[in-house]
Structure formats: structure tokens, C-alpha cells
Amino acid sequence: MARLLASYKKWLMTHALYALSKERNADDHVSGLRPGRLLDVMVQYGTVSRNTASAYLAELVAYKFLEIVDDRPDKRLKLLKPTQLAEAGMRRWYNSHLACLDDLDGGKRVVLSEKNPELIFLAQPRMIKRILDDEEWMRPPPSMAFFLDSDVGGLLIHFIITRLESLVAHEDHVRIGPLSTPALADMFNISASNIKRMFRKCEDMGLLGWDKPRRRGDFWISERFVRDHFQRQAIKFEMVDEAFHWAGQNGRVCCEAGMGASG
């Protein structure tokens, strides 16, 4: 499940298709999540190809995150909906972000979410719509883009950031301590060559590296890498927070701006 939100493109598709599923109206038999609607959204924002989106939907069905709606009036239309596993995963994702915001300002968002479980499912479509419309988010800086193309790159960035004990830089280096690429490969279940490939591009730009040759000694990241990461996180948390407040003010009213095209 974590890998579905680690790759930049899969992250966008996961949130977009979930938002489309929440737009389903029982009185409108063509509403909700259909492959064609997801493809329209992805092509509109220029994020992935039709083949990539189609393959991803098939993957989610195979892994029991999506299932076909049985009671659809027109059996020719392939309507999909999240399974209970996917619903629980999205709730956990949103609540974890609300908890982080609460830690920052002493708020009570998680308490409100637990008392009103429907708020998250109102907020999520609005959140992803705003993110898709945000040019800064949709164009990750090179320091992040090198990682976000990989299915585990986002997880790797977060792991590196969690190793930070201080944000104090020395000669533009924020030190993390020893970091082994083979150990990272074992941890994330990918080849060491993939890990090295992601690191190499950032090393060439002076964004990260090791104190000693051959990737030995203490690992460090640049101030720019740190700033780029937290700037990107700030954009996301702003969208998460605004959408949740909007949901709280609007109760059970559906999101006014739909995700998908009408076709």
C-alpha cells in the first residue's frame, strides 16, 4: 500500500481515482470511477499516458484495492469502487497528515475526524483537485524529481529526512551519519544499482553525498535538498488542511468541483 503513494505518478493516480469514486451519484449511472474518466483526468494534466493509467487500474483490481460495482444499471460501463482495504488506507493516510498538523499547532483535527468519519471523504476530492491545479506541486524540483519517478523513491526521501537530527548546516551540508546503499536496497527490496542511480544524479548536482570516496563515511544532504523537501511538504499540508476545514464547514455537501470530464 505504501508503494501506491511513493511514486509521484502513482500518488497522483491513487488520489485522483479515489476522488472520482467519491463523486458517484446513485441518480447518475455514469458518475463515479470509470477507466475513461481517470484517463481523461490524467491526460488533461499531462501526468501519465493512457497505457500507464490502464495498467495501474488493473494492478489495483488484482491487489484488491478496487472492485467492480455489481449493481450498475448499464453493464457495458465498467464502474469501479474502493474496497474496504483501500478505504481504510485512505483514512489512515489523511488522519496521519491531520495528526502532523495537530502536532504543529496544537489543533484537534484528528478528534474532529474521528467524531465525523465522513469529513475525510469529503475533503480528499477537494484536496487532490487543488493539488492538480498547483503548478509548483506538479513540477517537482530536480532534487525531488530524481527520486519521485521511482516506486520507492518517495519512501527513500522520507527515510532520509527521518534520519535528520539537526537542520544546522556546516558548509551547506546537513549531516545524517553512516548510510549504506546495500542496506537501503535490502530495506526497500530493490536493487542496489537502482538506489545508486537515484543518488548519482543528486550527487552530480551537489545535493547529497558522502564524506569519503566510494560512498563511505557519513552521509550528508544539502540545504537546498532540505528546503525543497519541506517546501513540497508545506504545499501538500496546506491543501490537506484547507480541504479538511472546508469539509467541516460544508458538512455532507458534495464537493462543488468535480474531478473528471463528463465523457
XYZ file of C-alpha atoms in Angstrom:
263
model
C 0.000 0.000 0.000
C 2.852 2.398 0.798
C 4.246 1.958 -2.713
C 0.966 3.237 -4.182
C 1.732 6.618 -2.628
C 5.511 6.662 -3.064
C 5.890 7.218 -6.791
C 4.840 10.727 -7.829
C 2.714 9.482 -10.734
C 1.098 6.682 -8.741
C 0.429 9.117 -5.904
C -1.479 11.378 -8.296
C -3.388 8.490 -9.874
C -4.259 6.973 -6.495
C -5.720 10.202 -5.167
C -7.415 11.097 -8.450
C -9.168 7.761 -8.851
C -10.232 7.783 -5.215
C -11.711 11.258 -5.630
C -13.582 10.122 -8.740
C -15.044 7.188 -6.824
C -16.384 9.583 -4.191
C -18.227 11.582 -6.835
C -20.539 8.679 -7.580
C -24.204 9.691 -7.531
C -26.805 6.938 -7.371
C -29.081 9.001 -9.613
C -26.396 9.311 -12.292
C -25.376 5.879 -13.528
C -22.305 7.161 -15.401
C -20.851 9.035 -12.414
C -18.049 7.728 -10.244
C -14.838 5.952 -11.143
C -14.631 4.654 -14.683
C -11.376 3.942 -16.535
C -12.277 6.531 -19.169
C -12.793 9.266 -16.585
C -9.453 8.588 -14.883
C -7.715 8.581 -18.260
C -9.328 11.912 -19.124
C -8.070 13.477 -15.888
C -4.541 12.124 -16.245
C -4.274 13.187 -19.870
C -5.733 16.609 -19.045
C -2.978 17.266 -16.517
C -0.310 15.599 -18.617
C 0.827 13.289 -15.853
C 0.713 9.768 -17.302
C -0.146 8.023 -20.533
C -3.347 6.108 -21.157
C -1.484 2.803 -21.115
C 0.086 3.587 -17.751
C -3.256 4.564 -16.206
C -4.995 1.477 -17.602
C -2.269 -0.827 -16.302
C -2.425 0.825 -12.884
C -6.180 0.277 -12.585
C -5.700 -3.394 -13.454
C -2.995 -3.618 -10.785
C -5.308 -2.139 -8.137
C -8.073 -4.594 -9.007
C -5.630 -7.503 -8.865
C -4.389 -6.445 -5.424
C -7.943 -5.990 -4.084
C -7.799 -2.221 -3.709
C -10.558 -1.730 -6.302
C -13.554 -3.832 -7.252
C -16.184 -3.677 -9.981
C -19.562 -2.232 -8.986
C -22.116 -5.031 -9.418
C -25.335 -3.009 -9.222
C -24.556 -0.688 -12.135
C -27.612 -0.163 -14.398
C -25.600 -0.358 -17.602
C -23.426 -3.479 -17.554
C -21.474 -2.140 -20.520
C -19.941 0.519 -18.269
C -17.074 -0.595 -16.068
C -17.638 1.191 -12.776
C -15.075 0.678 -10.014
C -15.093 1.425 -6.297
C -12.531 1.222 -3.480
C -12.557 -1.897 -1.334
C -12.629 -1.737 2.454
C -8.849 -2.171 2.394
C -8.478 0.944 0.222
C -10.959 2.917 2.319
C -9.011 2.105 5.476
C -5.746 3.033 3.782
C -7.006 6.429 2.634
C -8.450 7.182 6.060
C -5.126 6.308 7.654
C -3.243 8.491 5.134
C -5.425 11.541 5.739
C -5.573 11.111 9.515
C -1.783 10.806 9.727
C -1.464 14.173 7.979
C -4.062 15.717 10.275
C -2.143 14.371 13.273
C 1.023 16.015 11.978
C -0.788 19.346 11.602
C -2.153 18.977 15.141
C 1.393 18.463 16.400
C 2.432 21.706 14.718
C -0.280 23.980 16.088
C -1.979 22.055 18.905
C -5.185 21.621 16.881
C -7.889 18.978 17.285
C -8.327 17.859 13.683
C -7.927 14.143 14.396
C -10.523 14.319 17.176
C -12.946 16.009 14.774
C -12.168 13.437 12.096
C -12.844 10.530 14.429
C -16.157 12.054 15.537
C -17.169 12.760 11.916
C -15.745 9.943 9.748
C -17.336 11.298 6.564
C -15.271 14.515 6.636
C -12.166 12.876 5.195
C -14.104 11.518 2.249
C -15.450 14.999 1.563
C -12.068 16.620 1.957
C -9.972 14.268 -0.160
C -11.507 15.115 -3.583
C -11.101 18.841 -2.924
C -7.521 18.335 -1.780
C -6.401 16.477 -4.901
C -8.206 18.903 -7.205
C -6.274 21.801 -5.670
C -3.003 19.886 -5.901
C -3.559 19.070 -9.577
C -4.134 22.778 -10.197
C -0.966 23.807 -8.335
C 1.866 24.385 -10.810
C 4.598 24.233 -8.176
C 3.467 20.823 -6.931
C 3.016 19.428 -10.432
C 6.603 20.330 -11.356
C 8.852 18.844 -8.659
C 12.321 20.424 -8.378
C 15.187 18.287 -9.730
C 16.294 17.309 -6.232
C 12.931 15.604 -5.666
C 12.136 14.560 -9.243
C 15.103 12.193 -9.422
C 13.543 10.158 -6.616
C 9.841 10.585 -7.339
C 9.972 8.732 -10.653
C 10.696 5.535 -8.745
C 8.089 3.466 -6.926
C 10.164 3.627 -3.745
C 11.830 6.980 -4.273
C 9.337 8.872 -2.146
C 9.776 6.380 0.671
C 13.532 6.776 0.372
C 13.297 10.573 0.670
C 11.150 10.295 3.785
C 13.556 7.785 5.321
C 16.495 10.131 4.725
C 14.606 13.050 6.271
C 13.716 10.994 9.360
C 17.438 10.487 9.944
C 17.968 14.224 10.409
C 18.881 15.084 13.975
C 19.506 18.750 13.234
C 18.821 21.274 10.484
C 22.059 23.115 11.205
C 24.251 23.050 8.106
C 28.032 23.127 8.011
C 29.401 24.338 4.671
C 25.981 23.665 3.128
C 26.000 20.091 4.419
C 23.434 18.724 6.859
C 24.942 15.523 8.193
C 22.964 12.352 8.755
C 25.596 9.788 9.706
C 26.569 6.473 8.116
C 24.245 5.308 5.337
C 24.813 2.162 3.309
C 23.308 1.763 -0.160
C 23.238 -2.070 0.117
C 21.376 -1.758 3.421
C 18.866 0.627 1.818
C 18.395 -1.818 -1.057
C 17.573 -4.583 1.409
C 15.234 -2.340 3.373
C 13.209 -1.235 0.329
C 13.501 -4.521 -1.558
C 15.051 -3.067 -4.712
C 18.442 -3.484 -6.323
C 21.436 -1.545 -5.057
C 22.007 -0.317 -8.615
C 18.599 1.440 -8.559
C 19.461 3.105 -5.274
C 22.816 4.241 -6.658
C 21.193 5.544 -9.845
C 18.859 7.821 -7.877
C 21.696 9.023 -5.650
C 24.125 9.553 -8.535
C 22.040 12.256 -10.219
C 21.757 14.222 -6.985
C 25.435 13.652 -6.200
C 26.370 15.174 -9.549
C 24.342 18.281 -8.632
C 25.954 18.544 -5.196
C 22.659 17.831 -3.426
C 23.854 14.868 -1.368
C 26.906 12.696 -0.870
C 29.333 11.003 1.478
C 32.370 12.338 3.310
C 34.662 9.702 1.823
C 35.088 8.221 -1.656
C 33.118 5.148 -2.801
C 30.105 6.231 -0.722
C 31.794 5.692 2.603
C 31.776 7.712 5.802
C 28.958 9.995 6.920
C 26.125 10.756 4.536
C 25.003 14.373 4.056
C 22.329 16.295 2.216
C 22.485 19.920 1.103
C 20.449 22.801 2.487
C 18.748 23.022 -0.905
C 17.631 19.390 -0.683
C 16.168 20.021 2.774
C 14.418 23.220 1.661
C 12.990 21.589 -1.466
C 11.581 18.711 0.552
C 9.938 20.850 3.213
C 8.611 23.330 0.674
C 6.920 20.462 -1.154
C 5.534 19.062 2.071
C 4.234 22.519 3.041
C 2.226 22.728 -0.186
C 0.657 19.330 0.439
C -0.175 20.046 4.078
C -1.737 23.353 3.122
C -4.072 21.524 0.709
C -4.845 18.808 3.260
C -5.688 21.405 5.916
C -7.764 23.718 3.724
C -9.818 20.843 2.313
C -10.499 19.427 5.775
C -11.667 22.798 7.098
C -13.846 23.173 4.016
C -15.378 19.754 4.645
C -16.096 20.671 8.257
C -17.905 23.833 7.191
C -19.913 22.149 4.448
C -20.966 19.010 6.289
C -22.377 16.437 3.916
C -22.477 18.740 0.923
C -20.596 17.201 -2.008
C -17.521 18.890 -3.405
C -18.587 21.620 -5.802
C -15.813 20.992 -8.337
C -15.814 17.542 -9.895
C -12.608 15.752 -10.814
C -13.497 14.088 -14.065
C -14.669 15.018 -17.506
C -18.261 14.382 -18.431
C -17.408 11.820 -21.088
